[in-house]
PDB file of C-alpha atoms in Angstrom:
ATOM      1  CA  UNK V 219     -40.779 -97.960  18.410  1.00  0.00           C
ATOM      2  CA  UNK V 220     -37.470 -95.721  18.509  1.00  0.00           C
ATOM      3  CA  UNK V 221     -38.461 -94.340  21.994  1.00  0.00           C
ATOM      4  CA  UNK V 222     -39.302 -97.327  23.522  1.00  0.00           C
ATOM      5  CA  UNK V 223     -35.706 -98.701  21.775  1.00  0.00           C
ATOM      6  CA  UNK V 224     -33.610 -96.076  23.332  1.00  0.00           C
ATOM      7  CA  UNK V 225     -35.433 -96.837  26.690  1.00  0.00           C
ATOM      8  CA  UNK V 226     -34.313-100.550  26.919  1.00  0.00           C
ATOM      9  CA  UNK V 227     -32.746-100.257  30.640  1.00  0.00           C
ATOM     10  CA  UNK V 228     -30.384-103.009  29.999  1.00  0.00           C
ATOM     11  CA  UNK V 229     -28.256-101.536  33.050  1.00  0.00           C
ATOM     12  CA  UNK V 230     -31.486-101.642  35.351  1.00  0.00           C
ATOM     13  CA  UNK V 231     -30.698 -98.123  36.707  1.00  0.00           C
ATOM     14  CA  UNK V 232     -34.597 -97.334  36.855  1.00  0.00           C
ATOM     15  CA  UNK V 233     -34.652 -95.262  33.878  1.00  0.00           C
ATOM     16  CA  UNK V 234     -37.657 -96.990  32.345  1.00  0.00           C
ATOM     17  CA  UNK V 235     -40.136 -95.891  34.958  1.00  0.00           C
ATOM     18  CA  UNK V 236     -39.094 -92.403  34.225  1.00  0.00           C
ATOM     19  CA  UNK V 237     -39.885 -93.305  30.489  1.00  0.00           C
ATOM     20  CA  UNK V 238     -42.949 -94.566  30.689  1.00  0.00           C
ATOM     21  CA  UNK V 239     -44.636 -91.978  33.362  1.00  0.00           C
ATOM     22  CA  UNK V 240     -42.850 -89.098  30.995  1.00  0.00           C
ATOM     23  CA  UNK V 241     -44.116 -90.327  27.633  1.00  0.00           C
ATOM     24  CA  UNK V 242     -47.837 -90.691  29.354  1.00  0.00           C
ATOM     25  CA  UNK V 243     -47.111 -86.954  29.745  1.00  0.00           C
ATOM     26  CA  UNK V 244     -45.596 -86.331  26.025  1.00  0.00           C
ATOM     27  CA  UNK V 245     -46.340 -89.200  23.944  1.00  0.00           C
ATOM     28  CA  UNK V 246     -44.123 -87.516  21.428  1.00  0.00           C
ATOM     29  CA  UNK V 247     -41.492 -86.026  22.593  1.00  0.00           C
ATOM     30  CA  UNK V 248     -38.862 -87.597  20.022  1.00  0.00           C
ATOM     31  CA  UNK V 249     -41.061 -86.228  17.393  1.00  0.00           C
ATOM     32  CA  UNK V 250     -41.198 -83.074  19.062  1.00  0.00           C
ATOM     33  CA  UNK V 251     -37.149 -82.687  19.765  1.00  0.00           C
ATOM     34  CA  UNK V 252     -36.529 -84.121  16.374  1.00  0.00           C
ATOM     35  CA  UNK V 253     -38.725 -81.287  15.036  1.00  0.00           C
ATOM     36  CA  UNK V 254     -36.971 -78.330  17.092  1.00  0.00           C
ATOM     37  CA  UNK V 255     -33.558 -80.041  15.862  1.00  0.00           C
ATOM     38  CA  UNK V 256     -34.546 -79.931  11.956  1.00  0.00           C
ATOM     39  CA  UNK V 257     -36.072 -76.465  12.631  1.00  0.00           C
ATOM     40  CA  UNK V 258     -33.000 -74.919  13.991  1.00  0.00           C
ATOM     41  CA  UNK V 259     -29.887 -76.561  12.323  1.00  0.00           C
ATOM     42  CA  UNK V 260     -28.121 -72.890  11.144  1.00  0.00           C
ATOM     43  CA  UNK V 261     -25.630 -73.123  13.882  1.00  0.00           C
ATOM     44  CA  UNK V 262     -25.694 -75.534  16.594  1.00  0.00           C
ATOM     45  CA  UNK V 263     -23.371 -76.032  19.912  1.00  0.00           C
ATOM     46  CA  UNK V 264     -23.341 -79.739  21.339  1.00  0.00           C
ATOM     47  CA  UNK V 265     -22.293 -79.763  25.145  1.00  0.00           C
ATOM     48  CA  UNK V 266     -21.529 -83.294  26.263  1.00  0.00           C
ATOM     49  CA  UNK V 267     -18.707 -84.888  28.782  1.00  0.00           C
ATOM     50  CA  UNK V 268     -19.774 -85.909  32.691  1.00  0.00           C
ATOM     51  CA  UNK V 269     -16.770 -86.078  35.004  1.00  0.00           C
ATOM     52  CA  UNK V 270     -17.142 -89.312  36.861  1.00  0.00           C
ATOM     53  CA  UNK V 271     -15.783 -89.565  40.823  1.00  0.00           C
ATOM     54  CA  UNK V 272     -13.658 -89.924  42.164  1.00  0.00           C
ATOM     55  CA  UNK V 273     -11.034 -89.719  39.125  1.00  0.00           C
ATOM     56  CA  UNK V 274     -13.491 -86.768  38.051  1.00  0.00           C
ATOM     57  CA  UNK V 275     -12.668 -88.149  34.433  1.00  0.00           C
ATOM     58  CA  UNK V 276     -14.969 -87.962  31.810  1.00  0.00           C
ATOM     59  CA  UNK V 277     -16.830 -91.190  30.652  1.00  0.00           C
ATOM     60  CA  UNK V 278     -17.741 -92.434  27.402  1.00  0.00           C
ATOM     61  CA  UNK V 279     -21.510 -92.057  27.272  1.00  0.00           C
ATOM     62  CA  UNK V 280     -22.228 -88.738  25.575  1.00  0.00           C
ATOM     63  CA  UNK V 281     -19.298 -87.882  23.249  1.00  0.00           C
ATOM     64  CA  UNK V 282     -20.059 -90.056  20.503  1.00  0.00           C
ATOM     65  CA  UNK V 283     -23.669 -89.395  20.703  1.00  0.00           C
ATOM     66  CA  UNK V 284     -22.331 -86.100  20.126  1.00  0.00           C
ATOM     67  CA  UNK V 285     -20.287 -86.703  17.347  1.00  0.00           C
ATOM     68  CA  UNK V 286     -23.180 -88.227  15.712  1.00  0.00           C
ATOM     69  CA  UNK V 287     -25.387 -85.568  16.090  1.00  0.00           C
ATOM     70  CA  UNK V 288     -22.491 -83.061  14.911  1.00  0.00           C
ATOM     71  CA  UNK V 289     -22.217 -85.241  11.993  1.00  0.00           C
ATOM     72  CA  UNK V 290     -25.943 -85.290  11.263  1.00  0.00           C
ATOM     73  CA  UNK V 291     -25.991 -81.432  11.312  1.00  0.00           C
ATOM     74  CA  UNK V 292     -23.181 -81.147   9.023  1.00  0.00           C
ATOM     75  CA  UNK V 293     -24.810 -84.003   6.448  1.00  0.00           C
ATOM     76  CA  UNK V 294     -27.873 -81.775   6.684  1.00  0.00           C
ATOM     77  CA  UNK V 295     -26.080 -78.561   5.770  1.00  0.00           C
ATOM     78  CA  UNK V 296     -25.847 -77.024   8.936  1.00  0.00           C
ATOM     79  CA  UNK V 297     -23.330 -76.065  11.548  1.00  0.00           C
ATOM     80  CA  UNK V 298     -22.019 -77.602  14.590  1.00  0.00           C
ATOM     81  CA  UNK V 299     -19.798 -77.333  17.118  1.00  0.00           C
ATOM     82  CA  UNK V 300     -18.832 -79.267  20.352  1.00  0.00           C
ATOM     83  CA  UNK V 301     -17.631 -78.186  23.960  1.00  0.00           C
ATOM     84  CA  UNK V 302     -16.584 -80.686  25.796  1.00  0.00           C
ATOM     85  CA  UNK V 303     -13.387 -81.484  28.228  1.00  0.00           C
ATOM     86  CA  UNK V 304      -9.986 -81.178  26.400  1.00  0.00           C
ATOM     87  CA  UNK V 305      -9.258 -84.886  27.316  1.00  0.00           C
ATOM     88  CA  UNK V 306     -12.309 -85.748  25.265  1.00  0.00           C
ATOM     89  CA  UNK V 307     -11.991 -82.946  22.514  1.00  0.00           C
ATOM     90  CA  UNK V 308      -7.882 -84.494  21.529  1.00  0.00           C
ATOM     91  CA  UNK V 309      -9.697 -87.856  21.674  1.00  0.00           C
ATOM     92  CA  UNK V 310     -11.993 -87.175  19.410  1.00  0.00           C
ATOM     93  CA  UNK V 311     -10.013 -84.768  17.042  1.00  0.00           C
ATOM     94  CA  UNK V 312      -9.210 -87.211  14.097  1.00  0.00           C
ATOM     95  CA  UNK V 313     -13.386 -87.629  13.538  1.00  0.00           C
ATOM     96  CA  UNK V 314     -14.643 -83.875  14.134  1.00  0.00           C
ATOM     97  CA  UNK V 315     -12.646 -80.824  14.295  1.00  0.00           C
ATOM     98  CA  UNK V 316     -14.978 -77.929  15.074  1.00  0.00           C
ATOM     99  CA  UNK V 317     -14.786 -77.339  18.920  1.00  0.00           C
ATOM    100  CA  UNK V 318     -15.222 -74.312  20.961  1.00  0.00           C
ATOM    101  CA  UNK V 319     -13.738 -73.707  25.106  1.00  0.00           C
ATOM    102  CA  UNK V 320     -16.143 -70.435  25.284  1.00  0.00           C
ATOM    103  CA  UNK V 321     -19.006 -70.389  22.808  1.00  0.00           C
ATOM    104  CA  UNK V 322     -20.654 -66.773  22.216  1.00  0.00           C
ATOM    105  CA  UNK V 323     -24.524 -67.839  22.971  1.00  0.00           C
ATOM    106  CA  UNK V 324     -25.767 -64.841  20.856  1.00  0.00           C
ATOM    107  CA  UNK V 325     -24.229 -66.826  17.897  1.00  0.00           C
ATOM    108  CA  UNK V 326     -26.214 -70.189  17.964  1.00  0.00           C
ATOM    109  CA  UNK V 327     -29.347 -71.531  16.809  1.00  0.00           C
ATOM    110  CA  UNK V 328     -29.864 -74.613  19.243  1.00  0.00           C
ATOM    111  CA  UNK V 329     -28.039 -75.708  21.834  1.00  0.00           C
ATOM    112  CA  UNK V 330     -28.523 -79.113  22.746  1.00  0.00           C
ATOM    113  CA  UNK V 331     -26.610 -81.448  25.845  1.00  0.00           C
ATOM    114  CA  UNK V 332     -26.177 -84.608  25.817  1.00  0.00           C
ATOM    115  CA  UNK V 333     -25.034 -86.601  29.248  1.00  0.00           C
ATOM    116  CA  UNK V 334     -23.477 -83.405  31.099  1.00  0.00           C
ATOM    117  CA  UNK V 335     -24.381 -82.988  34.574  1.00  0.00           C
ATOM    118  CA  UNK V 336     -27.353 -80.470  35.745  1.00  0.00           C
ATOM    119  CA  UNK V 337     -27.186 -79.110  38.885  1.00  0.00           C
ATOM    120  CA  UNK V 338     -29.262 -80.370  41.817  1.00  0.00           C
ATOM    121  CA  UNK V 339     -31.968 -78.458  44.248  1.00  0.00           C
ATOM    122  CA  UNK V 340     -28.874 -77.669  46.207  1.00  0.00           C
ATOM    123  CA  UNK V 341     -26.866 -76.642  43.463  1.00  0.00           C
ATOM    124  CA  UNK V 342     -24.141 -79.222  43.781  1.00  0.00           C
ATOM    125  CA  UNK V 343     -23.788 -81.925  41.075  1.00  0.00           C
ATOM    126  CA  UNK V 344     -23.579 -85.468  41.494  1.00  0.00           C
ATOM    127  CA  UNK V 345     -22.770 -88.921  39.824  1.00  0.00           C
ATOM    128  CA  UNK V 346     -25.895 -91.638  39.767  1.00  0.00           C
ATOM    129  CA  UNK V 347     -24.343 -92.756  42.843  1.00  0.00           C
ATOM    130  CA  UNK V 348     -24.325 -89.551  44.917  1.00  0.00           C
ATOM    131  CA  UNK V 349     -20.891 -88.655  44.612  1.00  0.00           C
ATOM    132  CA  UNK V 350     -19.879 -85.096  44.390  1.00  0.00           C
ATOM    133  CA  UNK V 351     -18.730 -83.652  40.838  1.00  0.00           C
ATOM    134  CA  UNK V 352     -15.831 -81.491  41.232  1.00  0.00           C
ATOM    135  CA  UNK V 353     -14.796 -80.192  37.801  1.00  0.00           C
ATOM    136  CA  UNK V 354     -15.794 -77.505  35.441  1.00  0.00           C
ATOM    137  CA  UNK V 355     -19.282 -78.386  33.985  1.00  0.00           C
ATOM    138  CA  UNK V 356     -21.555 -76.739  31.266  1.00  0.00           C
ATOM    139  CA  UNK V 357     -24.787 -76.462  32.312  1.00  0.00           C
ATOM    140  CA  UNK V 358     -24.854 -72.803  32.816  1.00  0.00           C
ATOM    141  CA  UNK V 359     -24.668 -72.849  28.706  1.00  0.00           C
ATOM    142  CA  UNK V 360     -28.610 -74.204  28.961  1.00  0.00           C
ATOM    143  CA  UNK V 361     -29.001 -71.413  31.380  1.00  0.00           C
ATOM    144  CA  UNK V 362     -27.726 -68.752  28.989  1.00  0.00           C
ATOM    145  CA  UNK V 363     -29.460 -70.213  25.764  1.00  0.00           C
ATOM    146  CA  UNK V 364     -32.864 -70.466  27.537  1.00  0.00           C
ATOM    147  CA  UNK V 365     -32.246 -66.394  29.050  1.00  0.00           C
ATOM    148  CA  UNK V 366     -31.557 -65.540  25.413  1.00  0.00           C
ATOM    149  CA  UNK V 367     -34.411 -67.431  23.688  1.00  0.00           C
ATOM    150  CA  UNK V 368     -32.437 -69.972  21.951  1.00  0.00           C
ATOM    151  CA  UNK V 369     -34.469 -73.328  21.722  1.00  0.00           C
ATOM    152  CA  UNK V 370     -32.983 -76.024  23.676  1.00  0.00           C
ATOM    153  CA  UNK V 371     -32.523 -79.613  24.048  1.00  0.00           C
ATOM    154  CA  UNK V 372     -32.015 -82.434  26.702  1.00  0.00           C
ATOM    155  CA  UNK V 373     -30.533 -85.705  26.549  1.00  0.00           C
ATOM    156  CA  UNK V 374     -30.197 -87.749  29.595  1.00  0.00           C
ATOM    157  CA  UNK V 375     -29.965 -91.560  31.274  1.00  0.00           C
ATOM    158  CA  UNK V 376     -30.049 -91.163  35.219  1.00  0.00           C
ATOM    159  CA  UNK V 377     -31.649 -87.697  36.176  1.00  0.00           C
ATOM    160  CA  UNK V 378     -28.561 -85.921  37.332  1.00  0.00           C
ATOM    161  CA  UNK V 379     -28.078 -84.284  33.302  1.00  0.00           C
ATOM    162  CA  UNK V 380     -28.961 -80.512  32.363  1.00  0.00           C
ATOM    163  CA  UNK V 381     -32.449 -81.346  30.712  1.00  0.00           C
ATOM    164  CA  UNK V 382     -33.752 -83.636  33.256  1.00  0.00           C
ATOM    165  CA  UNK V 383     -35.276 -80.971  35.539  1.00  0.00           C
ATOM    166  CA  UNK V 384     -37.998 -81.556  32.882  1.00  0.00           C
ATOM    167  CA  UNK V 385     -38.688 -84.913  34.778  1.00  0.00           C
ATOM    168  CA  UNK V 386     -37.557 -84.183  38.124  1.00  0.00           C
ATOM    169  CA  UNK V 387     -40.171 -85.098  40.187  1.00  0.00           C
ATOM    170  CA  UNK V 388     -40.319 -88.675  37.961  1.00  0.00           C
ATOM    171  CA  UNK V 389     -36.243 -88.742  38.759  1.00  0.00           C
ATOM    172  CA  UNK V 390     -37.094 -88.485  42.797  1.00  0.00           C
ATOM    173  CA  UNK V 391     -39.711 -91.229  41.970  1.00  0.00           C
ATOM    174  CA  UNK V 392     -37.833 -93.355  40.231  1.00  0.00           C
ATOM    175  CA  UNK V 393     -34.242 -92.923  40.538  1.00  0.00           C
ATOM    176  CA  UNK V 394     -31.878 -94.172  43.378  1.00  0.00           C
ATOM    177  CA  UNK V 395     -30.327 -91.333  45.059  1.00  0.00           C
ATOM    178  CA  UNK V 396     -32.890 -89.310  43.193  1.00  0.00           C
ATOM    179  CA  UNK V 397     -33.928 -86.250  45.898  1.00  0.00           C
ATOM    180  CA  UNK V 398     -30.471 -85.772  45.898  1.00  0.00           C
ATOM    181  CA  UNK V 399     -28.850 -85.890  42.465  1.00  0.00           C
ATOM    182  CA  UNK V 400     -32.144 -84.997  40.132  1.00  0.00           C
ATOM    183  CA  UNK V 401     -31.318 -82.372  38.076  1.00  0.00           C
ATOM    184  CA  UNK V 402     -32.982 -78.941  37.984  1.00  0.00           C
ATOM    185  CA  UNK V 403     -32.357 -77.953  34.784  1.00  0.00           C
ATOM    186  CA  UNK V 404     -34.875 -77.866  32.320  1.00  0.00           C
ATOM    187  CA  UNK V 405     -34.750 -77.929  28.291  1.00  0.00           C
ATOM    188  CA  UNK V 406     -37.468 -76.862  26.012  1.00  0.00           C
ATOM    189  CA  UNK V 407     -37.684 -80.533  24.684  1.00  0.00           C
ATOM    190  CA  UNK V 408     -36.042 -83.668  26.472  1.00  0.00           C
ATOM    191  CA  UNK V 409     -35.099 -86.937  25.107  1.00  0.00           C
ATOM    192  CA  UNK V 410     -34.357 -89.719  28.419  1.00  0.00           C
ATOM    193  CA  UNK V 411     -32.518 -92.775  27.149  1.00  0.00           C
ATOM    194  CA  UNK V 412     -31.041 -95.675  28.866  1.00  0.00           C
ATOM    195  CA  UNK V 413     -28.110 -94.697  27.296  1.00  0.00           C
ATOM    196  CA  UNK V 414     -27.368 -91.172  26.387  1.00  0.00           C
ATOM    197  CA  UNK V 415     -25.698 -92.314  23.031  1.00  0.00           C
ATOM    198  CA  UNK V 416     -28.743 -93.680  22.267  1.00  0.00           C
ATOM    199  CA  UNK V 417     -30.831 -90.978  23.050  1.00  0.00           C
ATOM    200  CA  UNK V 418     -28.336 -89.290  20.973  1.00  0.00           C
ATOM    201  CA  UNK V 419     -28.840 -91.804  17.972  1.00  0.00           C
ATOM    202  CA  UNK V 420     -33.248 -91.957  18.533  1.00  0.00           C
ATOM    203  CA  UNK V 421     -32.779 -88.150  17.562  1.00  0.00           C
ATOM    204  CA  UNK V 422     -31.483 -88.537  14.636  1.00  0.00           C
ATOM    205  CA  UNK V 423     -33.092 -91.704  13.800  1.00  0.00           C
ATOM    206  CA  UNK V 424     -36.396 -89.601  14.268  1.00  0.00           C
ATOM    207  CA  UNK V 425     -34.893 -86.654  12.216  1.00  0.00           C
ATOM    208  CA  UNK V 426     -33.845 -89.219   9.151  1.00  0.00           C
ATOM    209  CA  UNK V 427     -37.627 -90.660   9.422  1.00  0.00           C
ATOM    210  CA  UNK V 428     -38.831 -87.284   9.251  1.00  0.00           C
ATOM    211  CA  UNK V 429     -36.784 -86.135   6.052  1.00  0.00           C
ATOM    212  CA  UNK V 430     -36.315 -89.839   4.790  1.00  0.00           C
ATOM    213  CA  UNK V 431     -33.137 -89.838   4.543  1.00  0.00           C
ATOM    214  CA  UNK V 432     -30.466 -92.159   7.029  1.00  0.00           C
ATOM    215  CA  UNK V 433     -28.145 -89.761   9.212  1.00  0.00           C
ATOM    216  CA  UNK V 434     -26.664 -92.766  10.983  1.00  0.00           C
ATOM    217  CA  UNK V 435     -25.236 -94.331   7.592  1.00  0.00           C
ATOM    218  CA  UNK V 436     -21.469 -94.873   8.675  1.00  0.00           C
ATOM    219  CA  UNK V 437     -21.282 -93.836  11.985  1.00  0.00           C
ATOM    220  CA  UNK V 438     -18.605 -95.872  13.627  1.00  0.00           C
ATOM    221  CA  UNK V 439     -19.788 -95.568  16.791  1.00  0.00           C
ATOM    222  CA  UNK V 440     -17.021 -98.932  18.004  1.00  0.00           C
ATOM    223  CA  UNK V 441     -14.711 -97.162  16.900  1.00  0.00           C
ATOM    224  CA  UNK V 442     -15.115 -93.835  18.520  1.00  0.00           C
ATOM    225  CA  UNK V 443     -15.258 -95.219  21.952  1.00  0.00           C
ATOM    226  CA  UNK V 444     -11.871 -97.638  20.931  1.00  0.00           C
ATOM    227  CA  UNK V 445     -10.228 -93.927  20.972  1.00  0.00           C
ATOM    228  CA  UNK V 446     -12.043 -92.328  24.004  1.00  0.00           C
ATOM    229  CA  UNK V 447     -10.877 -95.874  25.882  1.00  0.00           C
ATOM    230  CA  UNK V 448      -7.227 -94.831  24.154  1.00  0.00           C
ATOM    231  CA  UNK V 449      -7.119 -91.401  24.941  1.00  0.00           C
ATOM    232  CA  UNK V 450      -7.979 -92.412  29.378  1.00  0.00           C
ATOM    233  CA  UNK V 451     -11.628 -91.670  29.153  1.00  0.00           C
ATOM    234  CA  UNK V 452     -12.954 -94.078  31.379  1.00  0.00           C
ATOM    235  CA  UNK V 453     -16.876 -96.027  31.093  1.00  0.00           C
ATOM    236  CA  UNK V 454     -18.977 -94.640  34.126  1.00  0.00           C
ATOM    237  CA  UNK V 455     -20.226 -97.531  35.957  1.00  0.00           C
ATOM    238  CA  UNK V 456     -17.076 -99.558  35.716  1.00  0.00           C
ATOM    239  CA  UNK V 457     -14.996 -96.610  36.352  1.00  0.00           C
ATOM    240  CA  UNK V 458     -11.910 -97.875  34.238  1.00  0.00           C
ATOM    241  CA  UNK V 459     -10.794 -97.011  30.760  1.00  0.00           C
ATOM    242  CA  UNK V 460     -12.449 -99.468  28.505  1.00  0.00           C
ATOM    243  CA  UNK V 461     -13.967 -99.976  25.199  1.00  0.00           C
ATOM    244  CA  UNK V 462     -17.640-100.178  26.753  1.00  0.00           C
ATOM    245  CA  UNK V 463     -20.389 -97.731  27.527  1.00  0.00           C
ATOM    246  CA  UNK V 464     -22.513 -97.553  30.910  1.00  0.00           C
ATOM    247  CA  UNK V 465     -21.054-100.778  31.953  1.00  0.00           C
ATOM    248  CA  UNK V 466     -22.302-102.462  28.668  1.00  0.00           C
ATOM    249  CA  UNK V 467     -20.433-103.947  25.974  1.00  0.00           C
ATOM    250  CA  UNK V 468     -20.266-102.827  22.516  1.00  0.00           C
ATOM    251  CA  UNK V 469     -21.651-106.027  20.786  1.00  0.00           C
ATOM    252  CA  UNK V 470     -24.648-104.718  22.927  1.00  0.00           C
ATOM    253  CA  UNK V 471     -23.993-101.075  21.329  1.00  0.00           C
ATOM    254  CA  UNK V 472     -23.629-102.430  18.156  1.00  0.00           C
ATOM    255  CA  UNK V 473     -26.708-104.089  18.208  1.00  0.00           C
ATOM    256  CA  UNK V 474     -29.093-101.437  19.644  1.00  0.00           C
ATOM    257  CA  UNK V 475     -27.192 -99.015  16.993  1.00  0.00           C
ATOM    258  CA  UNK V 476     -27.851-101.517  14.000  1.00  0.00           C
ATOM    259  CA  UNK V 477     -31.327-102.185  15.085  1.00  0.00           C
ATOM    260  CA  UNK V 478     -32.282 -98.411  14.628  1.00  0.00           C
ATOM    261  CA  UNK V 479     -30.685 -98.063  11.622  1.00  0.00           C
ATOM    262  CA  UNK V 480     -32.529-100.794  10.422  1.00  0.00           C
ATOM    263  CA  UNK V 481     -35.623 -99.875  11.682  1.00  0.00           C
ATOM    264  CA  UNK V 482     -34.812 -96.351   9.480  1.00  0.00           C
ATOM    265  CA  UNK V 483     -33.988 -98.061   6.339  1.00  0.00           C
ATOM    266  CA  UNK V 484     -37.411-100.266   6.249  1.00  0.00           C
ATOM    267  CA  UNK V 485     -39.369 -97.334   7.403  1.00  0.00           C
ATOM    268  CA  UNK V 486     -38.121 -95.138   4.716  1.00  0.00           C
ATOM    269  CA  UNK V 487     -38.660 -97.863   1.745  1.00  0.00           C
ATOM    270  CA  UNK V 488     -42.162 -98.107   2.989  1.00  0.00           C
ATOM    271  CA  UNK V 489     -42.950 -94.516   2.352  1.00  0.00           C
TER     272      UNK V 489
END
């Protein structure tokens, strides 16, 4: 129910294709990422932020899915930290504090990335649209974790994300622009969304199921974006700074968010 949730392709960017063929393959990979995430929650680095072109400014998918996974780690007794782009880390300094510019691999327990580019076959990275990103990016972190052992995980909405080499071949399928921008970067589990943030919020939802206990209880996830929007950080497909996500607006968010908290609370009484 959560997977198929997360995989509502309100934005009709093809994304649900790539679901369907992918879960044929792993009918349960939430299970199976939500697993590796309760398994591994010592110390755990959350890479998130896509530079969109032109601008090359981040957008707002991804950072609050990773501020609710940080926050889940934390509730759970763990340790998190994010690296992201400085715009987004001052933006999102008055709800999480522990940030890192050059994490020390050696140190962590997980790494996981949520909506950060990949690299492609020709080792350039690209936007859904096929425009070149020319900024700093973090996928050389998956690299490093997965030389060194360290489990790994993917979260992604168009192909082009570190993680989504797990799916490529469903990406070229599937995706417009896909033989060009389809990531080759593989995690050891992968979680595709329509929405990052949501892929972000169907892990934990499947984490809370699994220890019966609600990890999304209080996330303000309106809020967070109000202050990305504030702080410049601009929504992807509409390219402007804006309190929406992926073109979407946040009654939409709001809903999709409630409904999986809901679906968590009724699930967990019926235990």
């Amino acid at each position: 129910m959560i997977a198929h949730l997360i995989n509502t392709d309100v934005g009709g960017r093809g994304i649900l294709r790539v679901y369907l063929d992918y879960r044929r393959r792993c009918f349960d990979f939430l299970t199976k990422a939500a697993s590796k995430f309760l398994e591994n929650l010592s110390r755990v680095l959350i890479v998130t932020g896509f530079p969109i072109p032109p601008a090359q400014i981040p957008e707002t998918d991804g950072p609050p899915g990773a501020l609710a996974v940080a926050l889940a780690v934390e509730k759970l007794g763990g340790r998190a930290d994010v690296l992201t782009y400085p715009e987004v880390r001052e933006a999102l300094s008055e709800f999480w504090n522990s940030f890192v510019e050059r994490p020390r691999l050696s140190r962590y327990s997980l790494v996981i990335a949520i909506e950060t580019p990949g690299r492609s076959a020709d080792g350039r990275y690209y936007s859904m649209s096929g425009l070149e990103v020319k900024r700093e990016v973090f996928d050389g972190v998956v690299l490093e974790a997965r030389r060194l052992g360290i489990p790994t995980i993917g979260i992604g909405d168009g192909g082009n994300e570190a993680g989504m080499g797990k799916v490529r071949d469903l990406v070229i399928r599937y995706i417009p622009h896909g033989e060009k921008i389809a990531s080759v970067i593989e995690t050891d589990e992968l979680i595709t969304s329509a929405v990052s943030n949501w892929g972000a919020y169907g892990l934990i939802a499947e984490a809370s199921l699994i220890g019966a206990e609600n990890l999304l209880r209080g996330f303000d996830e309106v809020g967070i974006v109000k202050a990305l929007a504030e702080a410049g950080i601009i929504d992807g497909v509409t390219k402007r700074a804006g309190v929406s996500v992926d073109g979407i607006g946040m009654e939409v968010h709001r809903k999709i968010a409630g409904l999986i908290e809901s679906i968590i609370e009724q699930k967990i009484k019926s235990v």
